[in-house]
Amino acid sequence: MNEARLTLETAGSWLEDVLSQFPDERVRIEGIDVLEGGELEGLFRELLVHTHHMTVTLEQAHGQPVYLEVLEVKREGEDYARKLILRAGEGGPVVLAGIMRFRLEFVRPEVREAIIKARTPLGRILIENDVLRRIETVAFLRFPLDNSFGELLGLGETDGFTYGRIALIFCDGEPAVELLEIIPPEERAGRAAKEPDL
């Protein structure tokens, strides 16, 4: 990742491309701040500033498997996108909301099939299928919550904010996946990490 301070201008095209998969007129690009990893603190830094799959990071933080819920899908040829949430434990609290855009031509048929079935988090699929992968963060974000992402995180209408990132996953050397990953505010995320798996 470029160590120079990113700006909305440099990260904006990535953000617009990912958000355009599932437009929400309430998500305003100009309302999103682009940060460096060093500006994130506490649980936000722990959950976002790394080069691992969010599946693995969230499972370690919450002490239990995460479960995928796919809310919307868009498919055009080999481009596959979905809006999703991850829950800590089956039916547990939402610990991530986001958008994934995958270029299916860059993976083997069995990996493609598992992704399209939409039952298993992406990180687990790639790990279990021994896909050679490299994860790069494009930008860290201070993200407003007065939109569909706030609702997906279970916060309803609020004028608050949380943090997230835009990331790129290379599969077998190819830029296969673009991700927008947003985690709930620290108090809620920390509470989810402490809740037992019932």
mmCIF file with all atom_site columns, C-alpha atoms in Angstrom:
data_model
loop_
_atom_site.group_PDB
_atom_site.id
_atom_site.type_symbol
_atom_site.label_atom_id
_atom_site.label_alt_id
_atom_site.label_comp_id
_atom_site.label_asym_id
_atom_site.label_entity_id
_atom_site.label_seq_id
_atom_site.pdbx_PDB_ins_code
_atom_site.Cartn_x
_atom_site.Cartn_y
_atom_site.Cartn_z
_atom_site.occupancy
_atom_site.B_iso_or_equiv
_atom_site.pdbx_formal_charge
_atom_site.auth_seq_id
_atom_site.auth_comp_id
_atom_site.auth_asym_id
_atom_site.auth_atom_id
_atom_site.pdbx_PDB_model_num
ATOM 1   C CA . MET A 1 1   ? 0.000   0.000   0.000   1.00 0.00 ? 1   MET A CA 1
ATOM 2   C CA . ASN A 1 2   ? 1.209   3.510   -0.771  1.00 0.00 ? 2   ASN A CA 1
ATOM 3   C CA . GLU A 1 3   ? 2.388   5.083   2.474   1.00 0.00 ? 3   GLU A CA 1
ATOM 4   C CA . ALA A 1 4   ? 1.558   8.594   1.221   1.00 0.00 ? 4   ALA A CA 1
ATOM 5   C CA . ARG A 1 5   ? -1.635  10.007  2.652   1.00 0.00 ? 5   ARG A CA 1
ATOM 6   C CA . LEU A 1 6   ? -4.542  8.899   0.515   1.00 0.00 ? 6   LEU A CA 1
ATOM 7   C CA . THR A 1 7   ? -7.260  11.375  -0.356  1.00 0.00 ? 7   THR A CA 1
ATOM 8   C CA . LEU A 1 8   ? -10.827 10.932  -1.462  1.00 0.00 ? 8   LEU A CA 1
ATOM 9   C CA . GLU A 1 9   ? -9.665  11.926  -4.929  1.00 0.00 ? 9   GLU A CA 1
ATOM 10  C CA . THR A 1 10  ? -7.199  9.010   -5.128  1.00 0.00 ? 10  THR A CA 1
ATOM 11  C CA . ALA A 1 11  ? -9.506  6.467   -3.453  1.00 0.00 ? 11  ALA A CA 1
ATOM 12  C CA . GLY A 1 12  ? -12.732 7.837   -4.925  1.00 0.00 ? 12  GLY A CA 1
ATOM 13  C CA . SER A 1 13  ? -12.757 5.840   -8.152  1.00 0.00 ? 13  SER A CA 1
ATOM 14  C CA . TRP A 1 14  ? -12.376 2.585   -6.196  1.00 0.00 ? 14  TRP A CA 1
ATOM 15  C CA . LEU A 1 15  ? -15.120 3.587   -3.804  1.00 0.00 ? 15  LEU A CA 1
ATOM 16  C CA . GLU A 1 16  ? -17.495 4.712   -6.543  1.00 0.00 ? 16  GLU A CA 1
ATOM 17  C CA . ASP A 1 17  ? -16.929 1.490   -8.473  1.00 0.00 ? 17  ASP A CA 1
ATOM 18  C CA . VAL A 1 18  ? -17.712 -0.733  -5.497  1.00 0.00 ? 18  VAL A CA 1
ATOM 19  C CA . LEU A 1 19  ? -20.674 1.339   -4.265  1.00 0.00 ? 19  LEU A CA 1
ATOM 20  C CA . SER A 1 20  ? -22.161 1.484   -7.777  1.00 0.00 ? 20  SER A CA 1
ATOM 21  C CA . GLN A 1 21  ? -22.817 -2.250  -7.625  1.00 0.00 ? 21  GLN A CA 1
ATOM 22  C CA . PHE A 1 22  ? -25.712 -1.565  -5.205  1.00 0.00 ? 22  PHE A CA 1
ATOM 23  C CA . PRO A 1 23  ? -26.504 2.166   -5.336  1.00 0.00 ? 23  PRO A CA 1
ATOM 24  C CA . ASP A 1 24  ? -27.832 3.941   -2.265  1.00 0.00 ? 24  ASP A CA 1
ATOM 25  C CA . GLU A 1 25  ? -28.495 7.630   -2.843  1.00 0.00 ? 25  GLU A CA 1
ATOM 26  C CA . ARG A 1 26  ? -27.924 8.230   0.882   1.00 0.00 ? 26  ARG A CA 1
ATOM 27  C CA . VAL A 1 27  ? -24.248 7.176   0.611   1.00 0.00 ? 27  VAL A CA 1
ATOM 28  C CA . ARG A 1 28  ? -22.454 10.387  -0.353  1.00 0.00 ? 28  ARG A CA 1
ATOM 29  C CA . ILE A 1 29  ? -18.844 10.017  -1.428  1.00 0.00 ? 29  ILE A CA 1
ATOM 30  C CA . GLU A 1 30  ? -18.048 13.481  -0.114  1.00 0.00 ? 30  GLU A CA 1
ATOM 31  C CA . GLY A 1 31  ? -19.241 12.404  3.356   1.00 0.00 ? 31  GLY A CA 1
ATOM 32  C CA . ILE A 1 32  ? -16.602 9.645   3.579   1.00 0.00 ? 32  ILE A CA 1
ATOM 33  C CA . ASP A 1 33  ? -13.156 10.462  4.983   1.00 0.00 ? 33  ASP A CA 1
ATOM 34  C CA . VAL A 1 34  ? -10.077 8.579   3.774   1.00 0.00 ? 34  VAL A CA 1
ATOM 35  C CA . LEU A 1 35  ? -7.528  7.799   6.501   1.00 0.00 ? 35  LEU A CA 1
ATOM 36  C CA . GLU A 1 36  ? -4.179  6.149   7.029   1.00 0.00 ? 36  GLU A CA 1
ATOM 37  C CA . GLY A 1 37  ? -4.045  2.969   9.088   1.00 0.00 ? 37  GLY A CA 1
ATOM 38  C CA . GLY A 1 38  ? -2.148  4.783   11.840  1.00 0.00 ? 38  GLY A CA 1
ATOM 39  C CA . GLU A 1 39  ? -5.139  7.065   12.396  1.00 0.00 ? 39  GLU A CA 1
ATOM 40  C CA . LEU A 1 40  ? -7.319  4.131   13.488  1.00 0.00 ? 40  LEU A CA 1
ATOM 41  C CA . GLU A 1 41  ? -7.241  3.182   17.156  1.00 0.00 ? 41  GLU A CA 1
ATOM 42  C CA . GLY A 1 42  ? -8.261  0.352   19.433  1.00 0.00 ? 42  GLY A CA 1
ATOM 43  C CA . LEU A 1 43  ? -10.541 -2.322  18.073  1.00 0.00 ? 43  LEU A CA 1
ATOM 44  C CA . PHE A 1 44  ? -10.825 -0.534  14.714  1.00 0.00 ? 44  PHE A CA 1
ATOM 45  C CA . ARG A 1 45  ? -7.087  -0.865  14.174  1.00 0.00 ? 45  ARG A CA 1
ATOM 46  C CA . GLU A 1 46  ? -7.122  -4.506  15.306  1.00 0.00 ? 46  GLU A CA 1
ATOM 47  C CA . LEU A 1 47  ? -9.961  -5.432  12.952  1.00 0.00 ? 47  LEU A CA 1
ATOM 48  C CA . LEU A 1 48  ? -8.980  -3.384  9.901   1.00 0.00 ? 48  LEU A CA 1
ATOM 49  C CA . VAL A 1 49  ? -5.234  -2.723  9.738   1.00 0.00 ? 49  VAL A CA 1
ATOM 50  C CA . HIS A 1 50  ? -3.883  -6.072  8.553   1.00 0.00 ? 50  HIS A CA 1
ATOM 51  C CA . THR A 1 51  ? -3.396  -8.164  5.416   1.00 0.00 ? 51  THR A CA 1
ATOM 52  C CA . HIS A 1 52  ? -5.550  -11.126 6.446   1.00 0.00 ? 52  HIS A CA 1
ATOM 53  C CA . HIS A 1 53  ? -9.033  -12.187 5.424   1.00 0.00 ? 53  HIS A CA 1
ATOM 54  C CA . MET A 1 54  ? -11.732 -10.487 7.477   1.00 0.00 ? 54  MET A CA 1
ATOM 55  C CA . THR A 1 55  ? -13.253 -13.940 7.996   1.00 0.00 ? 55  THR A CA 1
ATOM 56  C CA . VAL A 1 56  ? -10.176 -15.036 9.954   1.00 0.00 ? 56  VAL A CA 1
ATOM 57  C CA . THR A 1 57  ? -9.734  -11.724 11.764  1.00 0.00 ? 57  THR A CA 1
ATOM 58  C CA . LEU A 1 58  ? -13.367 -11.548 12.888  1.00 0.00 ? 58  LEU A CA 1
ATOM 59  C CA . GLU A 1 59  ? -13.441 -15.187 14.002  1.00 0.00 ? 59  GLU A CA 1
ATOM 60  C CA . GLN A 1 60  ? -10.337 -14.622 16.136  1.00 0.00 ? 60  GLN A CA 1
ATOM 61  C CA . ALA A 1 61  ? -11.743 -11.419 17.614  1.00 0.00 ? 61  ALA A CA 1
ATOM 62  C CA . HIS A 1 62  ? -15.164 -12.890 18.418  1.00 0.00 ? 62  HIS A CA 1
ATOM 63  C CA . GLY A 1 63  ? -14.051 -16.394 19.358  1.00 0.00 ? 63  GLY A CA 1
ATOM 64  C CA . GLN A 1 64  ? -16.514 -18.152 17.072  1.00 0.00 ? 64  GLN A CA 1
ATOM 65  C CA . PRO A 1 65  ? -17.233 -18.762 13.387  1.00 0.00 ? 65  PRO A CA 1
ATOM 66  C CA . VAL A 1 66  ? -18.764 -15.982 11.328  1.00 0.00 ? 66  VAL A CA 1
ATOM 67  C CA . TYR A 1 67  ? -21.809 -16.650 9.176   1.00 0.00 ? 67  TYR A CA 1
ATOM 68  C CA . LEU A 1 68  ? -22.560 -15.121 5.806   1.00 0.00 ? 68  LEU A CA 1
ATOM 69  C CA . GLU A 1 69  ? -25.878 -13.558 4.835   1.00 0.00 ? 69  GLU A CA 1
ATOM 70  C CA . VAL A 1 70  ? -26.167 -12.394 1.235   1.00 0.00 ? 70  VAL A CA 1
ATOM 71  C CA . LEU A 1 71  ? -28.692 -9.581  0.829   1.00 0.00 ? 71  LEU A CA 1
ATOM 72  C CA . GLU A 1 72  ? -28.407 -8.720  -2.877  1.00 0.00 ? 72  GLU A CA 1
ATOM 73  C CA . VAL A 1 73  ? -26.601 -10.232 -5.854  1.00 0.00 ? 73  VAL A CA 1
ATOM 74  C CA . LYS A 1 74  ? -25.635 -8.728  -9.190  1.00 0.00 ? 74  LYS A CA 1
ATOM 75  C CA . ARG A 1 75  ? -24.145 -10.872 -11.954 1.00 0.00 ? 75  ARG A CA 1
ATOM 76  C CA . GLU A 1 76  ? -23.002 -9.793  -15.379 1.00 0.00 ? 76  GLU A CA 1
ATOM 77  C CA . GLY A 1 77  ? -21.037 -12.486 -17.180 1.00 0.00 ? 77  GLY A CA 1
ATOM 78  C CA . GLU A 1 78  ? -17.961 -13.242 -15.113 1.00 0.00 ? 78  GLU A CA 1
ATOM 79  C CA . ASP A 1 79  ? -18.510 -10.246 -12.803 1.00 0.00 ? 79  ASP A CA 1
ATOM 80  C CA . TYR A 1 80  ? -20.292 -11.294 -9.609  1.00 0.00 ? 80  TYR A CA 1
ATOM 81  C CA . ALA A 1 81  ? -21.135 -8.819  -6.842  1.00 0.00 ? 81  ALA A CA 1
ATOM 82  C CA . ARG A 1 82  ? -23.027 -9.130  -3.588  1.00 0.00 ? 82  ARG A CA 1
ATOM 83  C CA . LYS A 1 83  ? -24.079 -6.936  -0.694  1.00 0.00 ? 83  LYS A CA 1
ATOM 84  C CA . LEU A 1 84  ? -23.652 -8.871  2.521   1.00 0.00 ? 84  LEU A CA 1
ATOM 85  C CA . ILE A 1 85  ? -23.370 -9.029  6.259   1.00 0.00 ? 85  ILE A CA 1
ATOM 86  C CA . LEU A 1 86  ? -21.337 -11.323 8.495   1.00 0.00 ? 86  LEU A CA 1
ATOM 87  C CA . ARG A 1 87  ? -22.649 -12.401 11.889  1.00 0.00 ? 87  ARG A CA 1
ATOM 88  C CA . ALA A 1 88  ? -20.666 -13.619 14.899  1.00 0.00 ? 88  ALA A CA 1
ATOM 89  C CA . GLY A 1 89  ? -22.235 -17.030 15.394  1.00 0.00 ? 89  GLY A CA 1
ATOM 90  C CA . GLU A 1 90  ? -25.326 -18.291 13.627  1.00 0.00 ? 90  GLU A CA 1
ATOM 91  C CA . GLY A 1 91  ? -28.030 -15.652 14.145  1.00 0.00 ? 91  GLY A CA 1
ATOM 92  C CA . GLY A 1 92  ? -25.614 -13.565 16.218  1.00 0.00 ? 92  GLY A CA 1
ATOM 93  C CA . PRO A 1 93  ? -24.838 -9.849  16.027  1.00 0.00 ? 93  PRO A CA 1
ATOM 94  C CA . VAL A 1 94  ? -23.713 -8.289  12.764  1.00 0.00 ? 94  VAL A CA 1
ATOM 95  C CA . VAL A 1 95  ? -19.945 -7.756  12.829  1.00 0.00 ? 95  VAL A CA 1
ATOM 96  C CA . LEU A 1 96  ? -19.421 -6.598  9.231   1.00 0.00 ? 96  LEU A CA 1
ATOM 97  C CA . ALA A 1 97  ? -21.445 -5.110  6.392   1.00 0.00 ? 97  ALA A CA 1
ATOM 98  C CA . GLY A 1 98  ? -20.042 -4.749  2.933   1.00 0.00 ? 98  GLY A CA 1
ATOM 99  C CA . ILE A 1 99  ? -19.923 -5.265  -0.781  1.00 0.00 ? 99  ILE A CA 1
ATOM 100 C CA . MET A 1 100 ? -17.824 -7.839  -2.617  1.00 0.00 ? 100 MET A CA 1
ATOM 101 C CA . ARG A 1 101 ? -17.149 -7.755  -6.344  1.00 0.00 ? 101 ARG A CA 1
ATOM 102 C CA . PHE A 1 102 ? -15.478 -10.884 -7.749  1.00 0.00 ? 102 PHE A CA 1
ATOM 103 C CA . ARG A 1 103 ? -14.080 -11.529 -11.220 1.00 0.00 ? 103 ARG A CA 1
ATOM 104 C CA . LEU A 1 104 ? -14.941 -15.202 -11.490 1.00 0.00 ? 104 LEU A CA 1
ATOM 105 C CA . GLU A 1 105 ? -12.670 -15.896 -14.467 1.00 0.00 ? 105 GLU A CA 1
ATOM 106 C CA . PHE A 1 106 ? -9.666  -15.745 -12.123 1.00 0.00 ? 106 PHE A CA 1
ATOM 107 C CA . VAL A 1 107 ? -10.587 -18.828 -10.059 1.00 0.00 ? 107 VAL A CA 1
ATOM 108 C CA . ARG A 1 108 ? -11.101 -22.547 -10.655 1.00 0.00 ? 108 ARG A CA 1
ATOM 109 C CA . PRO A 1 109 ? -14.639 -23.854 -11.343 1.00 0.00 ? 109 PRO A CA 1
ATOM 110 C CA . GLU A 1 110 ? -15.053 -25.377 -7.866  1.00 0.00 ? 110 GLU A CA 1
ATOM 111 C CA . VAL A 1 111 ? -14.141 -22.065 -6.210  1.00 0.00 ? 111 VAL A CA 1
ATOM 112 C CA . ARG A 1 112 ? -16.506 -20.184 -8.511  1.00 0.00 ? 112 ARG A CA 1
ATOM 113 C CA . GLU A 1 113 ? -19.323 -22.604 -7.643  1.00 0.00 ? 113 GLU A CA 1
ATOM 114 C CA . ALA A 1 114 ? -18.748 -22.226 -3.892  1.00 0.00 ? 114 ALA A CA 1
ATOM 115 C CA . ILE A 1 115 ? -18.793 -18.425 -4.199  1.00 0.00 ? 115 ILE A CA 1
ATOM 116 C CA . ILE A 1 116 ? -22.027 -18.388 -6.198  1.00 0.00 ? 116 ILE A CA 1
ATOM 117 C CA . LYS A 1 117 ? -23.728 -20.762 -3.723  1.00 0.00 ? 117 LYS A CA 1
ATOM 118 C CA . ALA A 1 118 ? -23.308 -17.915 -1.191  1.00 0.00 ? 118 ALA A CA 1
ATOM 119 C CA . ARG A 1 119 ? -23.286 -20.129 1.899   1.00 0.00 ? 119 ARG A CA 1
ATOM 120 C CA . THR A 1 120 ? -19.710 -19.672 3.086   1.00 0.00 ? 120 THR A CA 1
ATOM 121 C CA . PRO A 1 121 ? -17.668 -16.499 3.756   1.00 0.00 ? 121 PRO A CA 1
ATOM 122 C CA . LEU A 1 122 ? -15.216 -15.748 0.958   1.00 0.00 ? 122 LEU A CA 1
ATOM 123 C CA . GLY A 1 123 ? -12.079 -16.015 3.094   1.00 0.00 ? 123 GLY A CA 1
ATOM 124 C CA . ARG A 1 124 ? -12.957 -19.527 4.187   1.00 0.00 ? 124 ARG A CA 1
ATOM 125 C CA . ILE A 1 125 ? -13.603 -20.604 0.571   1.00 0.00 ? 125 ILE A CA 1
ATOM 126 C CA . LEU A 1 126 ? -10.244 -19.287 -0.632  1.00 0.00 ? 126 LEU A CA 1
ATOM 127 C CA . ILE A 1 127 ? -8.350  -20.805 2.299   1.00 0.00 ? 127 ILE A CA 1
ATOM 128 C CA . GLU A 1 128 ? -10.023 -24.214 2.050   1.00 0.00 ? 128 GLU A CA 1
ATOM 129 C CA . ASN A 1 129 ? -9.373  -24.368 -1.700  1.00 0.00 ? 129 ASN A CA 1
ATOM 130 C CA . ASP A 1 130 ? -5.693  -23.401 -1.332  1.00 0.00 ? 130 ASP A CA 1
ATOM 131 C CA . VAL A 1 131 ? -6.048  -20.352 -3.555  1.00 0.00 ? 131 VAL A CA 1
ATOM 132 C CA . LEU A 1 132 ? -2.797  -18.380 -3.490  1.00 0.00 ? 132 LEU A CA 1
ATOM 133 C CA . ARG A 1 133 ? -3.904  -14.960 -2.317  1.00 0.00 ? 133 ARG A CA 1
ATOM 134 C CA . ARG A 1 134 ? -2.559  -11.564 -1.377  1.00 0.00 ? 134 ARG A CA 1
ATOM 135 C CA . ILE A 1 135 ? -4.646  -8.850  0.253   1.00 0.00 ? 135 ILE A CA 1
ATOM 136 C CA . GLU A 1 136 ? -3.927  -5.142  -0.218  1.00 0.00 ? 136 GLU A CA 1
ATOM 137 C CA . THR A 1 137 ? -5.777  -2.296  1.476   1.00 0.00 ? 137 THR A CA 1
ATOM 138 C CA . VAL A 1 138 ? -6.589  0.512   -0.934  1.00 0.00 ? 138 VAL A CA 1
ATOM 139 C CA . ALA A 1 139 ? -7.892  2.920   1.722   1.00 0.00 ? 139 ALA A CA 1
ATOM 140 C CA . PHE A 1 140 ? -9.186  3.091   5.279   1.00 0.00 ? 140 PHE A CA 1
ATOM 141 C CA . LEU A 1 141 ? -12.467 4.928   5.681   1.00 0.00 ? 141 LEU A CA 1
ATOM 142 C CA . ARG A 1 142 ? -14.389 6.925   8.266   1.00 0.00 ? 142 ARG A CA 1
ATOM 143 C CA . PHE A 1 143 ? -17.845 5.980   7.091   1.00 0.00 ? 143 PHE A CA 1
ATOM 144 C CA . PRO A 1 144 ? -21.159 7.723   7.900   1.00 0.00 ? 144 PRO A CA 1
ATOM 145 C CA . LEU A 1 145 ? -24.030 5.580   9.169   1.00 0.00 ? 145 LEU A CA 1
ATOM 146 C CA . ASP A 1 146 ? -27.068 7.547   7.928   1.00 0.00 ? 146 ASP A CA 1
ATOM 147 C CA . ASN A 1 147 ? -27.565 5.080   5.074   1.00 0.00 ? 147 ASN A CA 1
ATOM 148 C CA . SER A 1 148 ? -28.202 1.418   4.316   1.00 0.00 ? 148 SER A CA 1
ATOM 149 C CA . PHE A 1 149 ? -24.916 0.360   5.930   1.00 0.00 ? 149 PHE A CA 1
ATOM 150 C CA . GLY A 1 150 ? -25.972 1.840   9.253   1.00 0.00 ? 150 GLY A CA 1
ATOM 151 C CA . GLU A 1 151 ? -29.202 -0.133  8.956   1.00 0.00 ? 151 GLU A CA 1
ATOM 152 C CA . LEU A 1 152 ? -27.333 -3.341  8.096   1.00 0.00 ? 152 LEU A CA 1
ATOM 153 C CA . LEU A 1 153 ? -25.155 -2.889  11.174  1.00 0.00 ? 153 LEU A CA 1
ATOM 154 C CA . GLY A 1 154 ? -28.363 -2.732  13.241  1.00 0.00 ? 154 GLY A CA 1
ATOM 155 C CA . LEU A 1 155 ? -28.085 0.956   14.107  1.00 0.00 ? 155 LEU A CA 1
ATOM 156 C CA . GLY A 1 156 ? -31.155 2.337   12.339  1.00 0.00 ? 156 GLY A CA 1
ATOM 157 C CA . GLU A 1 157 ? -31.185 6.019   11.425  1.00 0.00 ? 157 GLU A CA 1
ATOM 158 C CA . THR A 1 158 ? -28.182 7.683   13.022  1.00 0.00 ? 158 THR A CA 1
ATOM 159 C CA . ASP A 1 159 ? -25.885 10.572  12.212  1.00 0.00 ? 159 ASP A CA 1
ATOM 160 C CA . GLY A 1 160 ? -22.893 8.763   13.690  1.00 0.00 ? 160 GLY A CA 1
ATOM 161 C CA . PHE A 1 161 ? -20.010 7.085   11.920  1.00 0.00 ? 161 PHE A CA 1
ATOM 162 C CA . THR A 1 162 ? -17.812 4.008   12.000  1.00 0.00 ? 162 THR A CA 1
ATOM 163 C CA . TYR A 1 163 ? -14.752 2.732   10.140  1.00 0.00 ? 163 TYR A CA 1
ATOM 164 C CA . GLY A 1 164 ? -14.023 0.397   7.283   1.00 0.00 ? 164 GLY A CA 1
ATOM 165 C CA . ARG A 1 165 ? -11.689 -0.256  4.395   1.00 0.00 ? 165 ARG A CA 1
ATOM 166 C CA . ILE A 1 166 ? -11.529 -0.840  0.673   1.00 0.00 ? 166 ILE A CA 1
ATOM 167 C CA . ALA A 1 167 ? -9.360  -3.854  -0.119  1.00 0.00 ? 167 ALA A CA 1
ATOM 168 C CA . LEU A 1 168 ? -8.210  -5.822  -3.123  1.00 0.00 ? 168 LEU A CA 1
ATOM 169 C CA . ILE A 1 169 ? -7.573  -9.575  -3.094  1.00 0.00 ? 169 ILE A CA 1
ATOM 170 C CA . PHE A 1 170 ? -5.213  -11.071 -5.648  1.00 0.00 ? 170 PHE A CA 1
ATOM 171 C CA . CYS A 1 171 ? -6.017  -14.727 -6.382  1.00 0.00 ? 171 CYS A CA 1
ATOM 172 C CA . ASP A 1 172 ? -3.130  -16.645 -7.965  1.00 0.00 ? 172 ASP A CA 1
ATOM 173 C CA . GLY A 1 173 ? -1.610  -13.279 -8.854  1.00 0.00 ? 173 GLY A CA 1
ATOM 174 C CA . GLU A 1 174 ? -4.744  -11.824 -10.490 1.00 0.00 ? 174 GLU A CA 1
ATOM 175 C CA . PRO A 1 175 ? -6.739  -8.867  -9.062  1.00 0.00 ? 175 PRO A CA 1
ATOM 176 C CA . ALA A 1 176 ? -9.873  -10.919 -8.516  1.00 0.00 ? 176 ALA A CA 1
ATOM 177 C CA . VAL A 1 177 ? -11.795 -9.259  -5.674  1.00 0.00 ? 177 VAL A CA 1
ATOM 178 C CA . GLU A 1 178 ? -12.724 -5.708  -4.684  1.00 0.00 ? 178 GLU A CA 1
ATOM 179 C CA . LEU A 1 179 ? -14.135 -5.306  -1.191  1.00 0.00 ? 179 LEU A CA 1
ATOM 180 C CA . LEU A 1 180 ? -15.829 -2.649  0.889   1.00 0.00 ? 180 LEU A CA 1
ATOM 181 C CA . GLU A 1 181 ? -15.769 -3.820  4.518   1.00 0.00 ? 181 GLU A CA 1
ATOM 182 C CA . ILE A 1 182 ? -17.433 -1.799  7.288   1.00 0.00 ? 182 ILE A CA 1
ATOM 183 C CA . ILE A 1 183 ? -17.474 -2.821  10.939  1.00 0.00 ? 183 ILE A CA 1
ATOM 184 C CA . PRO A 1 184 ? -19.881 -1.547  13.603  1.00 0.00 ? 184 PRO A CA 1
ATOM 185 C CA . PRO A 1 185 ? -18.907 1.215   16.025  1.00 0.00 ? 185 PRO A CA 1
ATOM 186 C CA . GLU A 1 186 ? -16.327 0.116   18.586  1.00 0.00 ? 186 GLU A CA 1
ATOM 187 C CA . GLU A 1 187 ? -18.697 -0.207  21.543  1.00 0.00 ? 187 GLU A CA 1
ATOM 188 C CA . ARG A 1 188 ? -21.034 -2.494  19.596  1.00 0.00 ? 188 ARG A CA 1
ATOM 189 C CA . ALA A 1 189 ? -18.195 -4.480  18.000  1.00 0.00 ? 189 ALA A CA 1
ATOM 190 C CA . GLY A 1 190 ? -16.551 -4.940  21.403  1.00 0.00 ? 190 GLY A CA 1
ATOM 191 C CA . ARG A 1 191 ? -19.823 -6.115  22.911  1.00 0.00 ? 191 ARG A CA 1
ATOM 192 C CA . ALA A 1 192 ? -20.256 -8.666  20.096  1.00 0.00 ? 192 ALA A CA 1
ATOM 193 C CA . ALA A 1 193 ? -16.771 -9.995  20.811  1.00 0.00 ? 193 ALA A CA 1
ATOM 194 C CA . LYS A 1 194 ? -17.714 -10.639 24.462  1.00 0.00 ? 194 LYS A CA 1
ATOM 195 C CA . GLU A 1 195 ? -21.095 -12.247 23.853  1.00 0.00 ? 195 GLU A CA 1
ATOM 196 C CA . PRO A 1 196 ? -21.100 -16.024 24.364  1.00 0.00 ? 196 PRO A CA 1
ATOM 197 C CA . ASP A 1 197 ? -22.072 -18.352 21.549  1.00 0.00 ? 197 ASP A CA 1
ATOM 198 C CA . LEU A 1 198 ? -25.524 -19.494 22.689  1.00 0.00 ? 198 LEU A CA 1
#
